[in-house]
Coordinates of C-alpha atoms in Angstrom, one line a residue:
X7 CA -0.1 -14.3 -26.1
X8 CA -1.6 -16.8 -23.7
X9 CA 1.7 -16.8 -21.7
X10 CA 1.6 -13.0 -21.3
X11 CA -2.0 -13.2 -19.9
X12 CA -1.0 -15.8 -17.4
X13 CA 2.1 -13.9 -16.3
X14 CA 0.1 -10.7 -16.0
X15 CA -2.6 -12.5 -14.0
X16 CA 0.0 -14.0 -11.6
X17 CA 1.7 -10.6 -11.2
X18 CA -1.6 -8.9 -10.4
X19 CA -2.6 -11.6 -8.0
X20 CA 0.8 -11.4 -6.3
X21 CA 0.4 -7.7 -5.8
X22 CA -3.0 -8.0 -4.2
X23 CA -1.8 -10.7 -1.8
X24 CA 1.3 -8.6 -0.8
X25 CA -1.0 -5.6 -0.3
X26 CA -3.4 -7.7 1.8
X27 CA -0.5 -9.0 4.0
X28 CA 0.9 -5.5 4.4
X29 CA -2.4 -4.4 6.0
X30 CA -2.2 -7.1 8.8
X31 CA -0.4 -5.6 11.7
X32 CA 1.8 -7.8 13.9
X33 CA 2.7 -7.2 17.5
X34 CA 4.5 -9.2 20.2
X35 CA 4.2 -9.7 23.9
X36 CA 6.2 -11.6 26.5
X37 CA 3.3 -13.6 27.9
X38 CA 5.3 -15.1 30.7
X39 CA 6.4 -11.7 31.9
X40 CA 2.8 -10.6 31.8
X41 CA 1.5 -13.6 33.8
X42 CA 4.4 -13.4 36.2
X43 CA 3.6 -9.7 37.0
X44 CA -0.1 -10.5 37.7
X45 CA -0.9 -10.5 41.5
X46 CA -3.1 -13.5 41.0
X47 CA -0.1 -15.5 39.7
X48 CA 1.9 -14.7 42.8
X49 CA -0.9 -15.9 45.0
X50 CA -1.3 -19.0 42.9
X51 CA 2.4 -19.7 43.3
X52 CA 2.2 -19.4 47.0
X53 CA -0.8 -21.6 47.2
X54 CA 0.9 -24.2 45.0
X55 CA 4.0 -24.2 47.2
X56 CA 1.9 -24.7 50.3
X57 CA 0.1 -27.6 48.7
X58 CA 3.4 -29.2 47.6
X59 CA 4.8 -28.8 51.1
X60 CA 1.8 -30.5 52.6
X61 CA 2.3 -33.5 50.2
X62 CA 6.0 -33.5 51.0
X63 CA 5.3 -33.8 54.7
X64 CA 3.3 -36.9 54.1
X65 CA 6.0 -38.3 52.0
X66 CA 8.6 -37.6 54.6
X67 CA 6.8 -39.8 57.1
X68 CA 7.0 -42.7 54.6
X69 CA 10.7 -42.1 54.0
X70 CA 11.3 -42.0 57.8
X71 CA 9.5 -45.4 58.1
X72 CA 11.6 -46.8 55.2
X73 CA 14.8 -45.6 56.8
X74 CA 13.9 -47.1 60.1
X75 CA 13.2 -50.5 58.5
X76 CA 16.5 -50.4 56.6
X77 CA 18.5 -49.5 59.7
X78 CA 16.7 -52.2 61.7
X79 CA 17.5 -54.7 59.0
X80 CA 21.1 -53.7 58.9
X81 CA 21.5 -53.9 62.6
X82 CA 19.8 -57.3 63.0
X83 CA 20.8 -59.0 59.7
X84 CA 23.6 -61.0 61.2
X85 CA 21.3 -62.7 63.7
X86 CA 18.3 -63.3 61.3
X87 CA 17.5 -66.5 59.6
X88 CA 17.4 -66.5 55.8
X89 CA 13.6 -66.7 55.8
X90 CA 13.5 -63.7 58.1
X91 CA 15.9 -61.8 55.9
X92 CA 13.7 -62.5 52.9
X93 CA 10.6 -61.3 54.7
X94 CA 12.2 -58.1 55.9
X95 CA 13.8 -57.5 52.5
X96 CA 10.3 -57.7 50.9
X97 CA 8.9 -55.3 53.5
X98 CA 11.7 -52.8 52.6
X99 CA 11.0 -53.2 48.9
X100 CA 7.3 -52.7 49.5
X101 CA 8.0 -49.5 51.5
X102 CA 10.3 -48.3 48.7
X103 CA 7.6 -49.0 46.1
X104 CA 5.0 -47.2 48.2
X105 CA 7.3 -44.2 48.4
X106 CA 7.9 -44.1 44.7
X107 CA 4.1 -44.5 44.0
X108 CA 3.4 -41.7 46.4
X109 CA 5.9 -39.4 44.8
X110 CA 4.4 -40.1 41.4
X111 CA 0.9 -39.4 42.6
X112 CA 2.1 -36.3 44.5
X113 CA 3.7 -35.0 41.3
X114 CA 0.5 -35.5 39.4
X115 CA -1.5 -33.8 42.1
X116 CA 0.9 -30.8 42.0
X117 CA 0.6 -30.6 38.2
X118 CA -3.2 -30.8 38.4
X119 CA -3.3 -28.1 41.1
X120 CA -1.0 -25.9 39.1
X121 CA -3.3 -26.2 36.1
X122 CA -6.4 -25.5 38.2
X123 CA -4.8 -22.4 39.8
X124 CA -3.3 -21.0 36.6
X125 CA -6.0 -21.6 34.1
X126 CA -8.2 -18.6 35.1
X127 CA -5.0 -16.4 35.2
X128 CA -4.0 -17.5 31.7
X129 CA -7.6 -16.9 30.5
X130 CA -7.6 -13.4 31.9
X131 CA -4.3 -12.6 30.4
X132 CA -5.3 -13.9 27.0
X133 CA -8.6 -11.9 27.1
X134 CA -6.6 -8.7 27.9
X135 CA -4.1 -9.4 25.1
X136 CA -7.0 -10.0 22.6
X137 CA -8.8 -6.8 23.8
X138 CA -5.7 -4.7 23.4
X139 CA -4.8 -6.2 20.1
X140 CA -8.3 -5.4 18.8
X141 CA -8.2 -1.9 20.2
X142 CA -4.8 -1.2 18.5
X143 CA -5.7 -2.9 15.3
X144 CA -3.3 -5.8 15.4
X145 CA -4.3 -8.9 13.4
X146 CA -1.6 -11.1 14.9
X147 CA 0.2 -11.2 18.3
X148 CA 3.3 -13.3 18.7
X149 CA 4.4 -14.6 22.1
X150 CA 8.0 -13.6 22.5
X151 CA 8.6 -15.4 25.8
X152 CA 9.8 -18.5 23.9
X153 CA 12.8 -16.4 22.7
X154 CA 12.0 -17.1 19.0
X155 CA 11.3 -13.5 18.1
X156 CA 14.6 -12.4 16.6
X157 CA 13.8 -8.8 15.7
X158 CA 10.9 -6.7 16.8
X159 CA 10.2 -3.0 17.1
X160 CA 9.5 -1.8 20.6
X161 CA 6.5 0.1 19.4
X162 CA 4.7 -3.2 18.6
X163 CA 5.3 -4.6 22.1
X164 CA 1.8 -5.0 23.8
X165 CA 3.1 -5.8 27.3
X166 CA 2.9 -2.2 28.6
X167 CA -0.6 -1.7 27.2
X168 CA -1.9 -5.1 28.5
X169 CA -0.4 -4.4 31.9
X170 CA -2.2 -1.0 32.0
X171 CA -5.5 -2.7 31.0
X172 CA -5.1 -5.2 33.8
X173 CA -4.1 -2.5 36.3
X174 CA -0.5 -3.8 36.8
X175 CA 2.4 -1.5 37.3

């Protein structure tokens, strides 16, 4: 008798949990497509490219200096003393290290600038997604931009509704 009570309890509990899960609506959105269609994202991309090009210009100067030193070393190596070759070799290595350090720093600066420019855009998109999900009664929204959503009904795609909320065509 005790077994039947436990089985009945488990069955009833299972029914209630399935019923509760069925009430949670799930939608999906391609967040990358949303952010990519926002005018602010296009401006941020242009600003980021301009910033990266300015850093690249400074790096080009360093590469030109390095190339000049290497060419000078190659041209005059035959007439240099061993001591002079060693000094020039160290200068070339130092220039090469400065270039590598600059590239690493420039890459970090570009990543920081990208985060700085995109954070308000991502925040705005997230807020719009949350607002639309709330308006339409969705408990969960899955980002389909990662390509992990295997099957999804088009009726549950929030992208058109969120774009409309943000005024994007």
